[in-house]
Amino acid sequence: MNLSLLLLLPLMTALAILCCKGLQQVRAIAFTGAVLQLILAFVLLVLFWRARAAGDGDPMLFKSGYVWFASFNINYHVGVDGISVSMILLTAFVVLAGILVSWHTDTMSKEFFFLLVFLSAGAYGFFISLDLFMLFFFLELAVIPKFLLIGIWGSGKKEYSAMKLALMLMAGSALVFTGLMGLYFNTTATARGAHSFDLLQIARMNIPLQAQLLFFPFVFGGFGIFSALFPFHTWVPDGHSAAPTAASMFLAGISMKLGGYGCLRVATYLMPEAARVYAPVIILLATIAIIYGAFATMMQQDLKYINAYSSVSHCGFVLLGIGMLTKTSITGAVMQMVSHGLMTALFFAAIGMLYSRTHTRMVDKLGGLLKIMPFISTVFVLAGLCSLGLPGLSGFVAEMTVFMGAWQNPDKWYRFSTILACASIVVTAVYILRAVGQTVMGPVTDAGYKNLTDARWNERLAAALLLFGIIAIGVAPFWLNKLVSPGAEIIIQQAAKTVTLK
Amino acid sequence: MTQQFFLLAKQELTLTLIIFILLFLKVGAKEWTNAAVLRLMNILLLLNFIAGFIFTREGMLFNEMFFTGKLVITEKNILNLGTLIVSLQAYDWLRLHKHVIEFYILLLSTLLGMFFMISSGNILMFYLGLELASIPLAAMANFDLTRRQSSEGAMKFIISSAFSSGLLLFGISMLYGTTGTLLFSELPQHLDGSPLQLFALVLLVAGFAFKISVVPFHLWTADVYEGSPVTVSAYLSVISKGAAVFVFVSVLYTVFKSLAAVWYTILFVLSTITMFTGNLFALRQSNIKRLLAFSSIAQAGFILVGISGSSRAGMASVVYFILVYIFSNLGAFGVVSVVSALTGKENTEDYKGFYKTNPFLAWVMAISLFSLAGVPPAAGFFGKFFLLIAGAEKGNYVLITIAALNMIISLYYYLTLVKMMFIDRNEHEPIASLRVHIYPKIALLACMAGIILFGLISNVYEYIYSVSFW
């Protein structure tokens, strides 16, 4: 399959959106585009399975490449492995759901849907890139649409949050940039005399240890800012809470995954020795993020802040899994990314639906909504249960895998932090149950709520889509596991290979 | 010989021809309307731009005084393109001006000076070109005849420019004194790195630093940009600066190649302070021309990072960046120019709610600003990225980190402007919906096309790389 389709389709959709008039047309085009994206992602999955089943053991499938800037040896080079495929599927799910929940965006709808679709093009491009320049290009591509989405359609402290998000993400990519420069100039020169930006080529070379030690913090830290690495997580709560629903879903569901994917694919895969050296720091920061995020969530009253801080905590699991450097833990990290992406998108969607009806997101003002809006409330409860790791839903599977993988690492301090991370689930349970309980159970707090209506078809469809993903992973985790673990295996082999070489 | 003269100096001769046509128009009996002159000029400049691509020859004239090659022709084409865009954008302002023909004569004289400067093979020839490029610019800066600020800007410009010329001449005389030659081709053999020659190098760098407004020689920039008509500010910030950068790179890379270690340190220090000063001062500007002035100072710092790379990629990335910078900066200045000519508003506050009333102009401005900030997919991203790759080749990652940090600072003020246009509401009186004339519109669309295509399509950069040297 030609992977460039994944890039072309959203871009075509975006262009088509520019050419049409009125909310009706715009959303119809955006919806069609998103459905096609989802179909394309499923086709990719099937083809990927088939190729793997036919015994194609190449780490990256469906590769294709063109020379872009010959003098710098920059290529347009794409390819996917199981990890990328799962990320692409996640993106397709969240994009479609995001478009469905913003069905009635009537202020500047054209710009809104254009930016959403454009953002998705950036995410696909990022996940299929095998060239560091391309990867960086798509990483930065997504910053400005987010700024505009939050700034224009957001609520609350939107200008402040949008600016904070844009600057912090830009700072992240500036760090990544320095790291990439370091990597580039430490690759052995190719035949034409230029260095290499190619992921697969660099993985085969041995970057000198000293260079790895110098540049790993840049790359990991830079991508870490994207995935809410403590102490650079501060953009997450503000950004998520100020963003419009669909943008929150994108931010938490996809954008933060760019960071995790980058940490894995660029930092750990290309600089495995440094990853080992810095593992204690990563694990420490991840553990702090998990625990701090969980406790910070306890103190929140605003539903969006609750989900945003819990995202910090949940993304901590991703980084923890990466830091532990075992096959299972990395598989777990990727599963957690997928699971968290779906779950948090669902959560934000539910919050958006509640907010659009009740016009408040404060936990203490809401109550008894289950009787009035059974569907939305059920979705809300399910998202919460997934967040706290109820078996049968994706959160449980993913967190469990991370913990099992983490435990495989015999270092006793690592185990200690694993125990701490496990313990945070209790805190998660407290805040989730409290928030969910107060909002949907109990007496109806406001008489005005009695007249509110339940979810419309578009909201039901969006929720069903995301729930389908969550339950599918929860019930049959081995599918995702089988998809992801060969990719994780390669990353681990990379780490093992260089260790034996030295 | 004659034939060769006509072919080699073709671009200069075309310009001279246009200047003569203008002179005849001026002294002729027939009174030309502004609209007619502008139409004629835009067509002539377009032809001039196209003519740059045909009959390209390499060679020398007048005992190496004048040389031309593929790189030189490319650079001149870039400047021609920029001048064409500036001229198209000036439509709204010049339409009502009393002295259109004089303006164009001055404009083309400076361009001619720049061409001679770029083509010079002799350091005195270079100096002559530089003067021809600078002095008419001061007159142009004064072209808002009724505004005192404009005269003030012109005065500041002429004084600082005279001062920098003095420095340059001082450096040149020392260089001549120690080497005994004025030819660029012979100078390198006579350079031995003696203290006097190093001093000459410092003076030359200072002279150039004035022209491309590098800190600490930038003090004239903001005031002159603010005082001058928008068109002239735009011209100063891209064409005049671009030409100076072209010559600066060539001189450093050919004449002073053996002293690369010395000027690397100078560039390192200058680029660091330039980026920081430009960006930090830009944060607090409320006049949009001053904002763009400081942003252009900061961009000069980035250009120095590229120059410091001292490699073929260094030269290519600098020339490419200037090309991209022409599109990005002229896109931004173009909008400012239209708004300023039609409403007289030049404060950043006035741009609040701009998107509601003028969506096209707001998008042009936003995309130009993104390109200036170096955000993909705009060409500015590629320009900055390549400058920094070139600069990183020396292994000085401190410089790269500083540059990357500066990109964040610059993003703040560019985004603030975007925020004002797209997000903020204007309580006072927003800029009314403007009717953009076809000429400025073409210019703005050309800028947009350049910003979007010249990055993603790699051929432009690759061509520039193929004609660059180290």
Tab-separated table of N, CA and C in Angstrom, chain B residues 179-288:
chain	number	residue	atom	x	y	z
B	179	THR	N	48.647	44.619	1.443
B	179	THR	CA	48.737	43.616	0.386
B	179	THR	C	49.174	44.200	-0.939
B	180	GLY	N	48.934	45.473	-1.164
B	180	GLY	CA	49.339	46.097	-2.408
B	180	GLY	C	48.462	45.763	-3.590
B	181	THR	N	47.279	45.218	-3.343
B	181	THR	CA	46.385	44.944	-4.470
B	181	THR	C	44.940	45.214	-4.068
B	182	LEU	N	44.126	45.493	-5.071
B	182	LEU	CA	42.716	45.743	-4.794
B	182	LEU	C	41.829	44.674	-5.408
B	183	LEU	N	42.451	43.741	-6.135
B	183	LEU	CA	41.661	42.730	-6.819
B	183	LEU	C	41.269	41.609	-5.863
B	184	PHE	N	40.004	41.239	-5.904
B	184	PHE	CA	39.542	40.136	-5.044
B	184	PHE	C	40.316	38.852	-5.345
B	185	SER	N	40.655	38.664	-6.625
B	185	SER	CA	41.301	37.405	-6.985
B	185	SER	C	42.735	37.341	-6.477
B	186	GLU	N	43.388	38.504	-6.291
B	186	GLU	CA	44.786	38.485	-5.858
B	186	GLU	C	44.933	38.630	-4.357
B	187	LEU	N	43.909	39.176	-3.715
B	187	LEU	CA	44.025	39.451	-2.274
B	187	LEU	C	44.374	38.208	-1.447
B	188	PRO	N	43.705	37.064	-1.659
B	188	PRO	CA	43.949	35.924	-0.766
B	188	PRO	C	45.420	35.528	-0.680
B	189	GLN	N	46.139	35.604	-1.804
B	189	GLN	CA	47.543	35.186	-1.771
B	189	GLN	C	48.389	36.095	-0.889
B	190	HIS	N	47.951	37.322	-0.728
B	190	HIS	CA	48.755	38.269	0.043
B	190	HIS	C	48.343	38.354	1.502
B	191	LEU	N	47.312	37.612	1.870
B	191	LEU	CA	46.865	37.690	3.259
B	191	LEU	C	47.723	36.772	4.118
B	192	ASP	N	48.349	37.330	5.144
B	192	ASP	CA	49.160	36.479	6.009
B	192	ASP	C	48.665	36.495	7.452
B	193	GLY	N	47.549	37.163	7.683
B	193	GLY	CA	47.015	37.185	9.041
B	193	GLY	C	47.764	38.120	9.969
B	194	SER	N	48.422	39.122	9.430
B	194	SER	CA	49.115	40.080	10.301
B	194	SER	C	48.063	40.917	11.037
B	195	PRO	N	48.445	41.478	12.197
B	195	PRO	CA	47.460	42.221	13.006
B	195	PRO	C	46.758	43.320	12.224
B	196	LEU	N	47.473	43.979	11.358
B	196	LEU	CA	46.859	45.059	10.592
B	196	LEU	C	45.774	44.529	9.666
B	197	GLN	N	46.062	43.365	9.075
B	197	GLN	CA	45.053	42.766	8.191
B	197	GLN	C	43.835	42.308	8.992
B	198	LEU	N	44.101	41.786	10.190
B	198	LEU	CA	42.973	41.376	11.028
B	198	LEU	C	42.124	42.588	11.377
B	199	PHE	N	42.796	43.710	11.638
B	199	PHE	CA	42.061	44.924	11.949
B	199	PHE	C	41.235	45.355	10.741
B	200	ALA	N	41.850	45.230	9.581
B	200	ALA	CA	41.113	45.566	8.353
B	200	ALA	C	39.887	44.678	8.217
B	201	LEU	N	40.062	43.396	8.526
B	201	LEU	CA	38.930	42.462	8.456
B	201	LEU	C	37.819	42.904	9.398
B	202	VAL	N	38.204	43.275	10.616
B	202	VAL	CA	37.206	43.707	11.597
B	202	VAL	C	36.457	44.928	11.080
B	203	LEU	N	37.205	45.873	10.483
B	203	LEU	CA	36.549	47.076	9.974
B	203	LEU	C	35.601	46.747	8.838
B	204	LEU	N	36.043	45.844	7.961
B	204	LEU	CA	35.168	45.466	6.853
B	204	LEU	C	33.903	44.802	7.374
B	205	VAL	N	34.082	43.898	8.338
B	205	VAL	CA	32.917	43.223	8.907
B	205	VAL	C	31.984	44.252	9.531
B	206	ALA	N	32.576	45.253	10.220
B	206	ALA	CA	31.741	46.280	10.838
B	206	ALA	C	30.960	47.036	9.779
B	207	GLY	N	31.638	47.359	8.665
B	207	GLY	CA	30.963	48.067	7.589
B	207	GLY	C	29.782	47.276	7.059
B	208	PHE	N	30.021	45.994	6.827
B	208	PHE	CA	28.927	45.141	6.362
B	208	PHE	C	27.833	45.026	7.421
B	209	ALA	N	28.266	44.933	8.668
B	209	ALA	CA	27.299	44.765	9.756
B	209	ALA	C	26.313	45.921	9.780
B	210	PHE	N	26.797	47.131	9.433
B	210	PHE	CA	25.891	48.273	9.340
B	210	PHE	C	24.831	48.015	8.292
B	211	LYS	N	25.278	47.533	7.143
B	211	LYS	CA	24.356	47.379	6.017
B	211	LYS	C	23.310	46.309	6.306
B	212	ILE	N	23.715	45.227	6.982
B	212	ILE	CA	22.714	44.195	7.230
B	212	ILE	C	22.162	44.299	8.653
B	213	SER	N	22.382	45.455	9.261
B	213	SER	CA	21.867	45.776	10.600
B	213	SER	C	22.074	44.653	11.611
B	214	VAL	N	23.362	44.413	11.862
B	214	VAL	CA	23.733	43.450	12.882
B	214	VAL	C	24.074	44.221	14.145
B	215	VAL	N	23.608	43.725	15.273
B	215	VAL	CA	23.943	44.359	16.552
B	215	VAL	C	25.453	44.256	16.730
B	216	PRO	N	26.171	45.245	17.189
B	216	PRO	CA	25.771	46.547	17.727
B	216	PRO	C	25.712	47.661	16.685
B	217	PHE	N	25.583	47.334	15.422
B	217	PHE	CA	25.546	48.387	14.403
B	217	PHE	C	24.131	48.567	13.857
B	218	HIS	N	23.136	48.278	14.697
B	218	HIS	CA	21.762	48.204	14.210
B	218	HIS	C	20.957	49.439	14.582
B	219	LEU	N	21.589	50.385	15.303
B	219	LEU	CA	20.763	51.388	15.983
B	219	LEU	C	19.916	52.230	15.043
B	220	TRP	N	20.358	52.346	13.791
B	220	TRP	CA	19.582	53.139	12.847
B	220	TRP	C	18.311	52.424	12.395
B	221	THR	N	18.327	51.089	12.459
B	221	THR	CA	17.311	50.306	11.751
B	221	THR	C	15.885	50.673	12.128
B	222	ALA	N	15.579	50.566	13.419
B	222	ALA	CA	14.182	50.727	13.822
B	222	ALA	C	13.664	52.117	13.469
B	223	ASP	N	14.470	53.148	13.732
B	223	ASP	CA	14.001	54.508	13.471
B	223	ASP	C	13.804	54.747	11.981
B	224	VAL	N	14.735	54.238	11.193
B	224	VAL	CA	14.609	54.465	9.751
B	224	VAL	C	13.409	53.713	9.207
B	225	TYR	N	13.222	52.478	9.643
B	225	TYR	CA	12.072	51.706	9.158
B	225	TYR	C	10.772	52.388	9.544
B	226	GLU	N	10.751	52.910	10.766
B	226	GLU	CA	9.519	53.524	11.238
B	226	GLU	C	9.224	54.812	10.474
B	227	GLY	N	10.289	55.586	10.241
B	227	GLY	CA	10.082	56.872	9.597
B	227	GLY	C	9.796	56.765	8.113
B	228	SER	N	10.457	55.830	7.443
B	228	SER	CA	10.340	55.761	5.987
B	228	SER	C	8.953	55.288	5.575
B	229	PRO	N	8.600	55.561	4.326
B	229	PRO	CA	7.387	54.951	3.786
B	229	PRO	C	7.513	53.432	3.837
B	230	VAL	N	6.389	52.723	3.969
B	230	VAL	CA	6.434	51.272	4.138
B	230	VAL	C	7.202	50.606	3.003
B	231	THR	N	6.969	51.108	1.792
B	231	THR	CA	7.636	50.514	0.641
B	231	THR	C	9.150	50.561	0.804
B	232	VAL	N	9.632	51.716	1.258
B	232	VAL	CA	11.070	51.863	1.401
B	232	VAL	C	11.582	50.976	2.537
B	233	SER	N	10.811	50.898	3.627
B	233	SER	CA	11.217	49.996	4.712
B	233	SER	C	11.328	48.577	4.189
B	234	ALA	N	10.338	48.158	3.395
B	234	ALA	CA	10.360	46.808	2.855
B	234	ALA	C	11.586	46.622	1.982
B	235	TYR	N	11.854	47.620	1.151
B	235	TYR	CA	12.999	47.533	0.250
B	235	TYR	C	14.301	47.440	1.039
B	236	LEU	N	14.398	48.293	2.077
B	236	LEU	CA	15.597	48.284	2.925
B	236	LEU	C	15.781	46.923	3.585
B	237	SER	N	14.667	46.369	4.059
B	237	SER	CA	14.806	45.183	4.890
B	237	SER	C	15.061	43.927	4.067
B	238	VAL	N	14.657	43.887	2.827
B	238	VAL	CA	14.937	42.661	2.068
B	238	VAL	C	15.960	42.859	0.957
B	239	ILE	N	15.752	43.860	0.095
B	239	ILE	CA	16.612	43.949	-1.077
B	239	ILE	C	17.990	44.464	-0.674
B	240	SER	N	17.973	45.587	0.040
B	240	SER	CA	19.241	46.198	0.400
B	240	SER	C	20.027	45.269	1.316
B	241	LYS	N	19.318	44.680	2.266
B	241	LYS	CA	19.984	43.749	3.171
B	241	LYS	C	20.453	42.505	2.427
B	242	GLY	N	19.593	42.017	1.537
B	242	GLY	CA	19.946	40.814	0.784
B	242	GLY	C	21.205	41.021	-0.032
B	243	ALA	N	21.280	42.162	-0.733
B	243	ALA	CA	22.454	42.412	-1.566
B	243	ALA	C	23.707	42.455	-0.713
B	244	ALA	N	23.619	43.146	0.444
B	244	ALA	CA	24.789	43.232	1.318
B	244	ALA	C	25.195	41.840	1.798
B	245	VAL	N	24.205	41.007	2.112
B	245	VAL	CA	24.523	39.653	2.578
B	245	VAL	C	25.220	38.862	1.475
B	246	PHE	N	24.711	38.978	0.241
B	246	PHE	CA	25.329	38.253	-0.877
B	246	PHE	C	26.815	38.595	-0.977
B	247	VAL	N	27.107	39.909	-0.938
B	247	VAL	CA	28.503	40.310	-1.092
B	247	VAL	C	29.310	39.870	0.125
B	248	PHE	N	28.727	40.016	1.280
B	248	PHE	CA	29.419	39.639	2.516
B	248	PHE	C	29.853	38.177	2.448
B	249	VAL	N	28.933	37.303	2.071
B	249	VAL	CA	29.283	35.875	1.988
B	249	VAL	C	30.402	35.665	0.990
B	250	SER	N	30.260	36.254	-0.209
B	250	SER	CA	31.277	36.013	-1.225
B	250	SER	C	32.628	36.515	-0.767
B	251	VAL	N	32.648	37.719	-0.175
B	251	VAL	CA	33.930	38.280	0.254
B	251	VAL	C	34.567	37.399	1.322
B	252	LEU	N	33.760	37.001	2.318
B	252	LEU	CA	34.332	36.156	3.372
B	252	LEU	C	34.810	34.827	2.804
B	253	TYR	N	34.004	34.259	1.893
B	253	TYR	CA	34.308	32.913	1.413
B	253	TYR	C	35.409	32.873	0.360
B	254	THR	N	35.688	34.021	-0.283
B	254	THR	CA	36.775	33.998	-1.261
B	254	THR	C	37.993	34.747	-0.738
B	255	VAL	N	37.812	36.031	-0.445
B	255	VAL	CA	38.964	36.848	-0.084
B	255	VAL	C	39.539	36.421	1.272
B	256	PHE	N	38.671	36.255	2.248
B	256	PHE	CA	39.163	36.007	3.602
B	256	PHE	C	39.081	34.535	3.986
B	257	LYS	N	39.091	33.653	2.994
B	257	LYS	CA	38.951	32.239	3.276
B	257	LYS	C	40.026	31.754	4.256
B	258	SER	N	41.246	32.286	4.090
B	258	SER	CA	42.337	31.790	4.933
B	258	SER	C	42.182	32.255	6.378
B	259	LEU	N	41.396	33.291	6.590
B	259	LEU	CA	41.209	33.787	7.959
B	259	LEU	C	39.902	33.276	8.565
B	260	ALA	N	39.406	32.157	8.035
B	260	ALA	CA	38.090	31.670	8.456
B	260	ALA	C	37.981	31.499	9.962
B	261	ALA	N	39.056	31.050	10.584
B	261	ALA	CA	38.995	30.824	12.029
B	261	ALA	C	38.728	32.129	12.765
B	262	VAL	N	39.278	33.229	12.225
B	262	VAL	CA	39.107	34.520	12.896
B	262	VAL	C	37.667	34.994	12.749
B	263	TRP	N	37.197	35.017	11.499
B	263	TRP	CA	35.840	35.561	11.344
B	263	TRP	C	34.770	34.627	11.861
B	264	TYR	N	35.101	33.354	12.032
B	264	TYR	CA	34.107	32.480	12.654
B	264	TYR	C	33.767	32.975	14.054
B	265	THR	N	34.813	33.317	14.816
B	265	THR	CA	34.576	33.796	16.180
B	265	THR	C	33.772	35.091	16.169
B	266	ILE	N	34.151	35.988	15.240
B	266	ILE	CA	33.423	37.265	15.160
B	266	ILE	C	31.946	36.995	14.877
B	267	LEU	N	31.695	36.112	13.901
B	267	LEU	CA	30.303	35.843	13.529
B	267	LEU	C	29.544	35.192	14.673
B	268	PHE	N	30.215	34.301	15.386
B	268	PHE	CA	29.583	33.625	16.515
B	268	PHE	C	29.065	34.652	17.521
B	269	VAL	N	29.950	35.576	17.907
B	269	VAL	CA	29.563	36.580	18.895
B	269	VAL	C	28.466	37.485	18.331
B	270	LEU	N	28.697	37.985	17.101
B	270	LEU	CA	27.728	38.915	16.515
B	270	LEU	C	26.359	38.266	16.361
B	271	SER	N	26.338	37.010	15.872
B	271	SER	CA	25.032	36.400	15.635
B	271	SER	C	24.300	36.186	16.948
B	272	THR	N	25.029	35.788	17.991
B	272	THR	CA	24.371	35.574	19.276
B	272	THR	C	23.722	36.853	19.779
B	273	ILE	N	24.517	37.943	19.802
B	273	ILE	CA	23.925	39.157	20.365
B	273	ILE	C	22.862	39.729	19.434
B	274	THR	N	23.027	39.503	18.135
B	274	THR	CA	22.024	40.040	17.209
B	274	THR	C	20.683	39.346	17.396
B	275	MET	N	20.733	38.020	17.482
B	275	MET	CA	19.468	37.299	17.643
B	275	MET	C	18.775	37.707	18.932
B	276	PHE	N	19.534	37.743	20.012
B	276	PHE	CA	18.907	38.071	21.292
B	276	PHE	C	18.369	39.500	21.283
B	277	THR	N	19.201	40.450	20.839
B	277	THR	CA	18.761	41.841	20.871
B	277	THR	C	17.530	42.034	19.992
B	278	GLY	N	17.620	41.542	18.753
B	278	GLY	CA	16.503	41.723	17.830
B	278	GLY	C	15.222	41.165	18.403
B	279	ASN	N	15.291	39.941	18.897
B	279	ASN	CA	14.074	39.290	19.366
B	279	ASN	C	13.543	39.913	20.643
B	280	LEU	N	14.442	40.218	21.574
B	280	LEU	CA	13.959	40.754	22.847
B	280	LEU	C	13.374	42.153	22.661
B	281	PHE	N	13.978	42.940	21.778
B	281	PHE	CA	13.417	44.271	21.557
B	281	PHE	C	12.097	44.186	20.807
B	282	ALA	N	12.006	43.207	19.920
B	282	ALA	CA	10.769	43.082	19.147
B	282	ALA	C	9.577	42.783	20.046
B	283	LEU	N	9.837	42.137	21.182
B	283	LEU	CA	8.741	41.752	22.070
B	283	LEU	C	7.900	42.942	22.502
B	284	ARG	N	8.546	44.113	22.616
B	284	ARG	CA	7.830	45.213	23.241
B	284	ARG	C	7.445	46.321	22.267
B	285	GLN	N	7.462	46.032	20.979
B	285	GLN	CA	7.148	47.082	20.020
B	285	GLN	C	5.643	47.174	19.799
B	286	SER	N	5.169	48.409	19.663
B	286	SER	CA	3.745	48.554	19.384
B	286	SER	C	3.504	49.075	17.977
B	287	ASN	N	4.558	49.552	17.325
B	287	ASN	CA	4.407	49.963	15.937
B	287	ASN	C	4.815	48.795	15.057
B	288	ILE	N	3.975	48.487	14.100
B	288	ILE	CA	4.213	47.257	13.350
B	288	ILE	C	5.484	47.347	12.509
